[in-house]
Amino acid sequence: GNSVTQMEGPVTLSEEAFLTINCTYTATGYPSLFWYVQYPGEGLQLLLKATKADDKGSNKGFEATYRKETTSFHLEKGSVQVSDSAVYFCALSLPGDKLTFGGGTRVLVKP
Amino acid sequence: GAVVSQHPSRVICKSGTSVKIECRSLDFQATTMFWYRQFPKQSLMLMATSNEGSKATYEQGVEKDKFLINHASLTLSTLTVTSAHPEDSSFYICSARETGSIWGNTIYFGEGSWLTVV
């Protein structure tokens, strides 16, 4: 079956530090890959996505590249802010299918 | 991006009563919607997949008679928690897939609904 594995948190960083959250996946076929962010007490927001190999998704300073050869979709941001404190979920979806989520990574950015 | 709205955002109900949560796609049509439950500090647990005009598909272990799902239109799905008990207290989140080419395939989430059963 399909699965997503992401690094466990919490990840604690200082403001302006570099953030990387690793995500790897297993899927039959060619999935689309997503990063969602969940701020405390809220639902999930789509952060970025990539639909095919070598695509780079980017938004709000975050980036992730769809690496088919390593089945990875690592999330990066060069300089985090306190407002980036949240839980980040990596997910995949095959066409017409439901999302498969990773376990989520809690990120805490300290001033 | 596309917007999915949930209502109510917070609800408190008495044990034994039923409560309905609505999920609307505001600027797109959604043939398929999903309902999740999230426990504190955990990932989302898919409860059911809701397809417009047909019966929902429930995940293993989810009681279909307790969690009634209706998807009567392309923009609205509802989750009704029947005979609620305190253990049903949770954060419920819906999501919707943009209708059209399956290659579009992006799923958007609502803001979530906090249910507290007292």
PDB file of C-alpha atoms in Angstrom:
ATOM      1  CA  GLY A   1       0.000   0.000   0.000  1.00  0.00           C
ATOM      2  CA  ASN A   2       0.883   3.655  -0.015  1.00  0.00           C
ATOM      3  CA  SER A   3       2.695   5.222   2.895  1.00  0.00           C
ATOM      4  CA  VAL A   4       4.443   8.419   3.917  1.00  0.00           C
ATOM      5  CA  THR A   5       7.199   8.669   6.476  1.00  0.00           C
ATOM      6  CA  GLN A   6       8.347  11.960   7.872  1.00  0.00           C
ATOM      7  CA  MET A   7      10.770  12.837  10.588  1.00  0.00           C
ATOM      8  CA  GLU A   8       9.395  12.926  14.068  1.00  0.00           C
ATOM      9  CA  GLY A   9       9.366  16.133  15.988  1.00  0.00           C
ATOM     10  CA  PRO A  10       9.363  18.279  17.737  1.00  0.00           C
ATOM     11  CA  VAL A  11      11.891  20.302  15.847  1.00  0.00           C
ATOM     12  CA  THR A  12      13.002  23.342  17.806  1.00  0.00           C
ATOM     13  CA  LEU A  13      14.809  26.129  16.007  1.00  0.00           C
ATOM     14  CA  SER A  14      15.870  29.688  16.553  1.00  0.00           C
ATOM     15  CA  GLU A  15      14.483  32.435  14.372  1.00  0.00           C
ATOM     16  CA  GLU A  16      16.289  32.775  11.021  1.00  0.00           C
ATOM     17  CA  ALA A  17      17.595  29.210  11.196  1.00  0.00           C
ATOM     18  CA  PHE A  18      17.364  26.809   8.260  1.00  0.00           C
ATOM     19  CA  LEU A  19      14.572  24.271   8.411  1.00  0.00           C
ATOM     20  CA  THR A  20      14.482  20.855   6.780  1.00  0.00           C
ATOM     21  CA  ILE A  21      11.764  18.288   7.331  1.00  0.00           C
ATOM     22  CA  ASN A  22      12.441  14.973   5.659  1.00  0.00           C
ATOM     23  CA  CYS A  23       9.655  13.097   3.919  1.00  0.00           C
ATOM     24  CA  THR A  24       9.859   9.842   2.013  1.00  0.00           C
ATOM     25  CA  TYR A  25       7.073   7.875   0.437  1.00  0.00           C
ATOM     26  CA  THR A  26       6.053   4.523  -0.948  1.00  0.00           C
ATOM     27  CA  ALA A  27       3.404   4.385  -3.619  1.00  0.00           C
ATOM     28  CA  THR A  28       2.167   2.312  -6.500  1.00  0.00           C
ATOM     29  CA  GLY A  29       1.952   4.456  -9.572  1.00  0.00           C
ATOM     30  CA  TYR A  30       2.778   8.144  -9.828  1.00  0.00           C
ATOM     31  CA  PRO A  31       1.450  10.122  -6.895  1.00  0.00           C
ATOM     32  CA  SER A  32       1.085  13.826  -6.400  1.00  0.00           C
ATOM     33  CA  LEU A  33       2.912  15.048  -3.306  1.00  0.00           C
ATOM     34  CA  PHE A  34       1.813  17.698  -0.853  1.00  0.00           C
ATOM     35  CA  TRP A  35       2.868  19.571   2.221  1.00  0.00           C
ATOM     36  CA  TYR A  36       0.128  20.803   4.509  1.00  0.00           C
ATOM     37  CA  VAL A  37       0.569  23.056   7.535  1.00  0.00           C
ATOM     38  CA  GLN A  38      -1.612  23.097  10.626  1.00  0.00           C
ATOM     39  CA  TYR A  39      -1.424  26.052  12.993  1.00  0.00           C
ATOM     40  CA  PRO A  40      -2.572  25.524  16.580  1.00  0.00           C
ATOM     41  CA  GLY A  41      -6.300  24.942  16.821  1.00  0.00           C
ATOM     42  CA  GLU A  42      -6.879  25.211  13.098  1.00  0.00           C
ATOM     43  CA  GLY A  43      -7.486  22.985  10.113  1.00  0.00           C
ATOM     44  CA  LEU A  44      -4.911  22.132   7.496  1.00  0.00           C
ATOM     45  CA  GLN A  45      -3.745  24.539   4.845  1.00  0.00           C
ATOM     46  CA  LEU A  46      -2.134  23.472   1.618  1.00  0.00           C
ATOM     47  CA  LEU A  47       1.405  24.799   1.712  1.00  0.00           C
ATOM     48  CA  LEU A  48       2.746  23.484  -1.588  1.00  0.00           C
ATOM     49  CA  LYS A  49       2.454  20.611  -3.998  1.00  0.00           C
ATOM     50  CA  ALA A  50       4.223  18.841  -6.833  1.00  0.00           C
ATOM     51  CA  THR A  51       2.566  16.577  -9.342  1.00  0.00           C
ATOM     52  CA  LYS A  52       5.452  14.951 -11.174  1.00  0.00           C
ATOM     53  CA  ALA A  53       9.095  14.061 -10.828  1.00  0.00           C
ATOM     54  CA  ASP A  54      11.538  16.983 -10.546  1.00  0.00           C
ATOM     55  CA  ASP A  55       8.719  19.466  -9.954  1.00  0.00           C
ATOM     56  CA  LYS A  56       9.488  21.999  -7.268  1.00  0.00           C
ATOM     57  CA  GLY A  57       6.669  23.314  -5.155  1.00  0.00           C
ATOM     58  CA  SER A  58       7.191  26.618  -3.380  1.00  0.00           C
ATOM     59  CA  ASN A  59       5.181  28.982  -1.232  1.00  0.00           C
ATOM     60  CA  LYS A  60       5.879  31.491   1.546  1.00  0.00           C
ATOM     61  CA  GLY A  61       9.606  30.769   1.387  1.00  0.00           C
ATOM     62  CA  PHE A  62       9.115  27.013   1.677  1.00  0.00           C
ATOM     63  CA  GLU A  63      10.283  24.670  -1.057  1.00  0.00           C
ATOM     64  CA  ALA A  64      10.137  20.968  -1.773  1.00  0.00           C
ATOM     65  CA  THR A  65      11.299  19.027  -4.822  1.00  0.00           C
ATOM     66  CA  TYR A  66       9.693  15.802  -6.014  1.00  0.00           C
ATOM     67  CA  ARG A  67      12.563  13.303  -6.180  1.00  0.00           C
ATOM     68  CA  LYS A  68      11.398  10.098  -7.806  1.00  0.00           C
ATOM     69  CA  GLU A  69      14.787   8.426  -7.604  1.00  0.00           C
ATOM     70  CA  THR A  70      14.920   8.762  -3.837  1.00  0.00           C
ATOM     71  CA  THR A  71      11.119   8.779  -3.345  1.00  0.00           C
ATOM     72  CA  SER A  72      11.452  11.918  -1.284  1.00  0.00           C
ATOM     73  CA  PHE A  73       9.798  15.311  -0.919  1.00  0.00           C
ATOM     74  CA  HIS A  74      11.778  17.136   1.738  1.00  0.00           C
ATOM     75  CA  LEU A  75      10.508  20.500   2.932  1.00  0.00           C
ATOM     76  CA  GLU A  76      12.981  23.354   3.338  1.00  0.00           C
ATOM     77  CA  LYS A  77      12.948  26.969   4.370  1.00  0.00           C
ATOM     78  CA  GLY A  78      16.024  29.122   4.499  1.00  0.00           C
ATOM     79  CA  SER A  79      15.098  31.430   7.355  1.00  0.00           C
ATOM     80  CA  VAL A  80      12.250  30.549   9.661  1.00  0.00           C
ATOM     81  CA  GLN A  81      10.146  32.936  11.682  1.00  0.00           C
ATOM     82  CA  VAL A  82       8.264  32.491  14.927  1.00  0.00           C
ATOM     83  CA  SER A  83       5.061  32.499  12.871  1.00  0.00           C
ATOM     84  CA  ASP A  84       6.226  29.294  11.147  1.00  0.00           C
ATOM     85  CA  SER A  85       5.635  27.360  14.365  1.00  0.00           C
ATOM     86  CA  ALA A  86       3.103  24.722  13.400  1.00  0.00           C
ATOM     87  CA  VAL A  87       2.678  21.072  12.539  1.00  0.00           C
ATOM     88  CA  TYR A  88       3.689  20.114   9.019  1.00  0.00           C
ATOM     89  CA  PHE A  89       2.200  17.110   7.238  1.00  0.00           C
ATOM     90  CA  CYS A  90       3.625  15.457   4.169  1.00  0.00           C
ATOM     91  CA  ALA A  91       1.057  13.626   2.061  1.00  0.00           C
ATOM     92  CA  LEU A  92       0.571  11.840  -1.215  1.00  0.00           C
ATOM     93  CA  SER A  93      -2.384  11.114  -3.397  1.00  0.00           C
ATOM     94  CA  LEU A  94      -2.816   8.998  -6.475  1.00  0.00           C
ATOM     95  CA  PRO A  95      -5.274  10.285  -9.076  1.00  0.00           C
ATOM     96  CA  GLY A  96      -8.809  10.058  -7.732  1.00  0.00           C
ATOM     97  CA  ASP A  97      -7.658   8.569  -4.445  1.00  0.00           C
ATOM     98  CA  LYS A  98      -7.591   9.784  -0.868  1.00  0.00           C
ATOM     99  CA  LEU A  99      -4.645  11.470   0.795  1.00  0.00           C
ATOM    100  CA  THR A 100      -2.136   9.365   2.663  1.00  0.00           C
ATOM    101  CA  PHE A 101      -0.506  11.369   5.439  1.00  0.00           C
ATOM    102  CA  GLY A 102       2.713  11.177   7.292  1.00  0.00           C
ATOM    103  CA  GLY A 103       2.578  11.427  11.059  1.00  0.00           C
ATOM    104  CA  GLY A 104       3.228  15.158  11.122  1.00  0.00           C
ATOM    105  CA  THR A 105       6.230  17.111  12.378  1.00  0.00           C
ATOM    106  CA  ARG A 106       5.797  19.744  15.022  1.00  0.00           C
ATOM    107  CA  VAL A 107       8.062  22.757  14.514  1.00  0.00           C
ATOM    108  CA  LEU A 108       8.701  25.294  17.221  1.00  0.00           C
ATOM    109  CA  VAL A 109      10.586  28.456  16.339  1.00  0.00           C
ATOM    110  CA  LYS A 110      11.914  30.469  19.249  1.00  0.00           C
ATOM    111  CA  PRO A 111      12.710  34.182  19.031  1.00  0.00           C
TER     112      PRO A 111
ATOM    113  CA  GLY B   1      -6.532  28.847  -3.645  1.00  0.00           C
ATOM    114  CA  ALA B   2      -9.783  26.991  -3.248  1.00  0.00           C
ATOM    115  CA  VAL B   3     -11.731  27.496  -0.033  1.00  0.00           C
ATOM    116  CA  VAL B   4     -13.447  24.899   2.098  1.00  0.00           C
ATOM    117  CA  SER B   5     -15.585  26.138   4.954  1.00  0.00           C
ATOM    118  CA  GLN B   6     -16.738  24.196   7.972  1.00  0.00           C
ATOM    119  CA  HIS B   7     -19.507  25.128  10.344  1.00  0.00           C
ATOM    120  CA  PRO B   8     -19.715  25.317  13.265  1.00  0.00           C
ATOM    121  CA  SER B   9     -16.117  25.862  14.262  1.00  0.00           C
ATOM    122  CA  ARG B  10     -16.919  24.968  17.855  1.00  0.00           C
ATOM    123  CA  VAL B  11     -19.907  23.181  19.307  1.00  0.00           C
ATOM    124  CA  ILE B  12     -20.807  21.888  22.716  1.00  0.00           C
ATOM    125  CA  CYS B  13     -23.613  19.387  23.019  1.00  0.00           C
ATOM    126  CA  LYS B  14     -25.126  17.261  25.732  1.00  0.00           C
ATOM    127  CA  SER B  15     -24.488  13.566  25.902  1.00  0.00           C
ATOM    128  CA  GLY B  16     -27.123  11.635  23.978  1.00  0.00           C
ATOM    129  CA  THR B  17     -27.951  14.397  21.521  1.00  0.00           C
ATOM    130  CA  SER B  18     -26.950  14.647  17.869  1.00  0.00           C
ATOM    131  CA  VAL B  19     -24.871  17.331  16.256  1.00  0.00           C
ATOM    132  CA  LYS B  20     -24.376  18.187  12.598  1.00  0.00           C
ATOM    133  CA  ILE B  21     -21.227  19.617  11.063  1.00  0.00           C
ATOM    134  CA  GLU B  22     -21.312  21.135   7.592  1.00  0.00           C
ATOM    135  CA  CYS B  23     -18.528  21.212   5.046  1.00  0.00           C
ATOM    136  CA  ARG B  24     -18.838  23.479   2.029  1.00  0.00           C
ATOM    137  CA  SER B  25     -16.608  24.053  -0.937  1.00  0.00           C
ATOM    138  CA  LEU B  26     -17.056  27.760  -1.592  1.00  0.00           C
ATOM    139  CA  ASP B  27     -15.535  28.331  -5.003  1.00  0.00           C
ATOM    140  CA  PHE B  28     -15.334  24.929  -6.605  1.00  0.00           C
ATOM    141  CA  GLN B  29     -17.348  21.782  -7.019  1.00  0.00           C
ATOM    142  CA  ALA B  30     -16.320  18.732  -5.079  1.00  0.00           C
ATOM    143  CA  THR B  31     -17.507  15.322  -6.143  1.00  0.00           C
ATOM    144  CA  THR B  32     -15.536  13.817  -3.328  1.00  0.00           C
ATOM    145  CA  MET B  33     -15.188  15.016   0.238  1.00  0.00           C
ATOM    146  CA  PHE B  34     -13.400  13.401   3.150  1.00  0.00           C
ATOM    147  CA  TRP B  35     -14.041  13.463   6.863  1.00  0.00           C
ATOM    148  CA  TYR B  36     -11.238  13.140   9.386  1.00  0.00           C
ATOM    149  CA  ARG B  37     -10.923  13.021  13.104  1.00  0.00           C
ATOM    150  CA  GLN B  38      -7.861  14.296  14.874  1.00  0.00           C
ATOM    151  CA  PHE B  39      -6.863  13.532  18.439  1.00  0.00           C
ATOM    152  CA  PRO B  40      -4.540  15.900  20.306  1.00  0.00           C
ATOM    153  CA  LYS B  41      -1.007  15.918  18.941  1.00  0.00           C
ATOM    154  CA  GLN B  42      -1.769  13.171  16.459  1.00  0.00           C
ATOM    155  CA  SER B  43      -2.144  12.915  12.736  1.00  0.00           C
ATOM    156  CA  LEU B  44      -5.476  12.864  10.987  1.00  0.00           C
ATOM    157  CA  MET B  45      -7.549   9.716  10.988  1.00  0.00           C
ATOM    158  CA  LEU B  46      -9.697   9.268   7.899  1.00  0.00           C
ATOM    159  CA  MET B  47     -13.232   8.386   8.916  1.00  0.00           C
ATOM    160  CA  ALA B  48     -15.009   8.214   5.589  1.00  0.00           C
ATOM    161  CA  THR B  49     -15.013   9.237   1.964  1.00  0.00           C
ATOM    162  CA  SER B  50     -18.130  11.008   0.811  1.00  0.00           C
ATOM    163  CA  ASN B  51     -19.186  10.948  -2.835  1.00  0.00           C
ATOM    164  CA  GLU B  52     -21.904  13.221  -4.117  1.00  0.00           C
ATOM    165  CA  GLY B  53     -25.140  11.392  -4.679  1.00  0.00           C
ATOM    166  CA  SER B  54     -24.020   8.076  -3.259  1.00  0.00           C
ATOM    167  CA  LYS B  55     -23.365   6.434   0.068  1.00  0.00           C
ATOM    168  CA  ALA B  56     -20.224   7.255   1.954  1.00  0.00           C
ATOM    169  CA  THR B  57     -17.413   4.750   2.213  1.00  0.00           C
ATOM    170  CA  TYR B  58     -16.374   4.282   5.817  1.00  0.00           C
ATOM    171  CA  GLU B  59     -12.954   3.263   7.051  1.00  0.00           C
ATOM    172  CA  GLN B  60     -12.604   0.142   9.097  1.00  0.00           C
ATOM    173  CA  GLY B  61     -13.669   0.620  12.694  1.00  0.00           C
ATOM    174  CA  VAL B  62     -15.827   3.705  12.043  1.00  0.00           C
ATOM    175  CA  GLU B  63     -19.477   3.210  12.950  1.00  0.00           C
ATOM    176  CA  LYS B  64     -21.582   4.291  10.008  1.00  0.00           C
ATOM    177  CA  ASP B  65     -24.740   4.481  12.105  1.00  0.00           C
ATOM    178  CA  LYS B  66     -23.077   6.784  14.573  1.00  0.00           C
ATOM    179  CA  PHE B  67     -21.337   9.065  12.103  1.00  0.00           C
ATOM    180  CA  LEU B  68     -23.889   9.802   9.405  1.00  0.00           C
ATOM    181  CA  ILE B  69     -22.514  11.394   6.278  1.00  0.00           C
ATOM    182  CA  ASN B  70     -24.579  13.029   3.595  1.00  0.00           C
ATOM    183  CA  HIS B  71     -23.219  14.544   0.397  1.00  0.00           C
ATOM    184  CA  ALA B  72     -26.316  15.871  -1.279  1.00  0.00           C
ATOM    185  CA  SER B  73     -24.719  18.422  -3.566  1.00  0.00           C
ATOM    186  CA  LEU B  74     -21.414  19.170  -5.236  1.00  0.00           C
ATOM    187  CA  THR B  75     -20.627  21.819  -2.643  1.00  0.00           C
ATOM    188  CA  LEU B  76     -21.961  20.426   0.617  1.00  0.00           C
ATOM    189  CA  SER B  77     -21.288  17.413   2.785  1.00  0.00           C
ATOM    190  CA  THR B  78     -22.536  16.980   6.335  1.00  0.00           C
ATOM    191  CA  LEU B  79     -21.362  14.826   9.218  1.00  0.00           C
ATOM    192  CA  THR B  80     -23.907  14.068  11.923  1.00  0.00           C
ATOM    193  CA  VAL B  81     -22.652  12.580  15.165  1.00  0.00           C
ATOM    194  CA  THR B  82     -25.637  10.748  16.569  1.00  0.00           C
ATOM    195  CA  SER B  83     -26.225  10.002  20.239  1.00  0.00           C
ATOM    196  CA  ALA B  84     -23.004  11.730  21.095  1.00  0.00           C
ATOM    197  CA  HIS B  85     -20.922  10.643  24.053  1.00  0.00           C
ATOM    198  CA  PRO B  86     -17.985  12.353  25.737  1.00  0.00           C
ATOM    199  CA  GLU B  87     -15.552  10.047  23.932  1.00  0.00           C
ATOM    200  CA  ASP B  88     -16.764  11.548  20.650  1.00  0.00           C
ATOM    201  CA  SER B  89     -15.267  14.864  21.691  1.00  0.00           C
ATOM    202  CA  SER B  90     -12.624  15.647  19.140  1.00  0.00           C
ATOM    203  CA  PHE B  91     -11.497  17.868  16.307  1.00  0.00           C
ATOM    204  CA  TYR B  92     -13.276  16.951  13.074  1.00  0.00           C
ATOM    205  CA  ILE B  93     -11.879  18.135   9.763  1.00  0.00           C
ATOM    206  CA  CYS B  94     -13.325  17.849   6.297  1.00  0.00           C
ATOM    207  CA  SER B  95     -11.578  18.140   2.987  1.00  0.00           C
ATOM    208  CA  ALA B  96     -12.703  18.344  -0.614  1.00  0.00           C
ATOM    209  CA  ARG B  97     -11.166  17.415  -3.935  1.00  0.00           C
ATOM    210  CA  GLU B  98     -11.584  19.749  -6.864  1.00  0.00           C
ATOM    211  CA  THR B  99     -13.848  18.147  -9.424  1.00  0.00           C
ATOM    212  CA  GLY B 100     -12.634  17.904 -12.955  1.00  0.00           C
ATOM    213  CA  SER B 101      -9.570  16.215 -14.224  1.00  0.00           C
ATOM    214  CA  ILE B 102      -8.360  13.664 -11.734  1.00  0.00           C
ATOM    215  CA  TRP B 103      -4.883  14.857 -12.559  1.00  0.00           C
ATOM    216  CA  GLY B 104      -5.694  18.102 -10.805  1.00  0.00           C
ATOM    217  CA  ASN B 105      -6.021  16.064  -7.670  1.00  0.00           C
ATOM    218  CA  THR B 106      -5.586  18.808  -5.098  1.00  0.00           C
ATOM    219  CA  ILE B 107      -7.446  18.371  -1.845  1.00  0.00           C
ATOM    220  CA  TYR B 108      -8.311  21.362   0.305  1.00  0.00           C
ATOM    221  CA  PHE B 109      -9.205  21.324   3.968  1.00  0.00           C
ATOM    222  CA  GLY B 110     -11.769  23.073   6.073  1.00  0.00           C
ATOM    223  CA  GLU B 111     -10.893  24.944   9.231  1.00  0.00           C
ATOM    224  CA  GLY B 112     -12.016  22.107  11.451  1.00  0.00           C
ATOM    225  CA  SER B 113     -14.767  21.794  14.034  1.00  0.00           C
ATOM    226  CA  TRP B 114     -14.180  21.284  17.735  1.00  0.00           C
ATOM    227  CA  LEU B 115     -16.848  19.069  19.245  1.00  0.00           C
ATOM    228  CA  THR B 116     -17.195  18.844  23.008  1.00  0.00           C
ATOM    229  CA  VAL B 117     -19.758  16.465  24.438  1.00  0.00           C
ATOM    230  CA  VAL B 118     -20.673  17.125  28.052  1.00  0.00           C
TER     231      VAL B 118
END
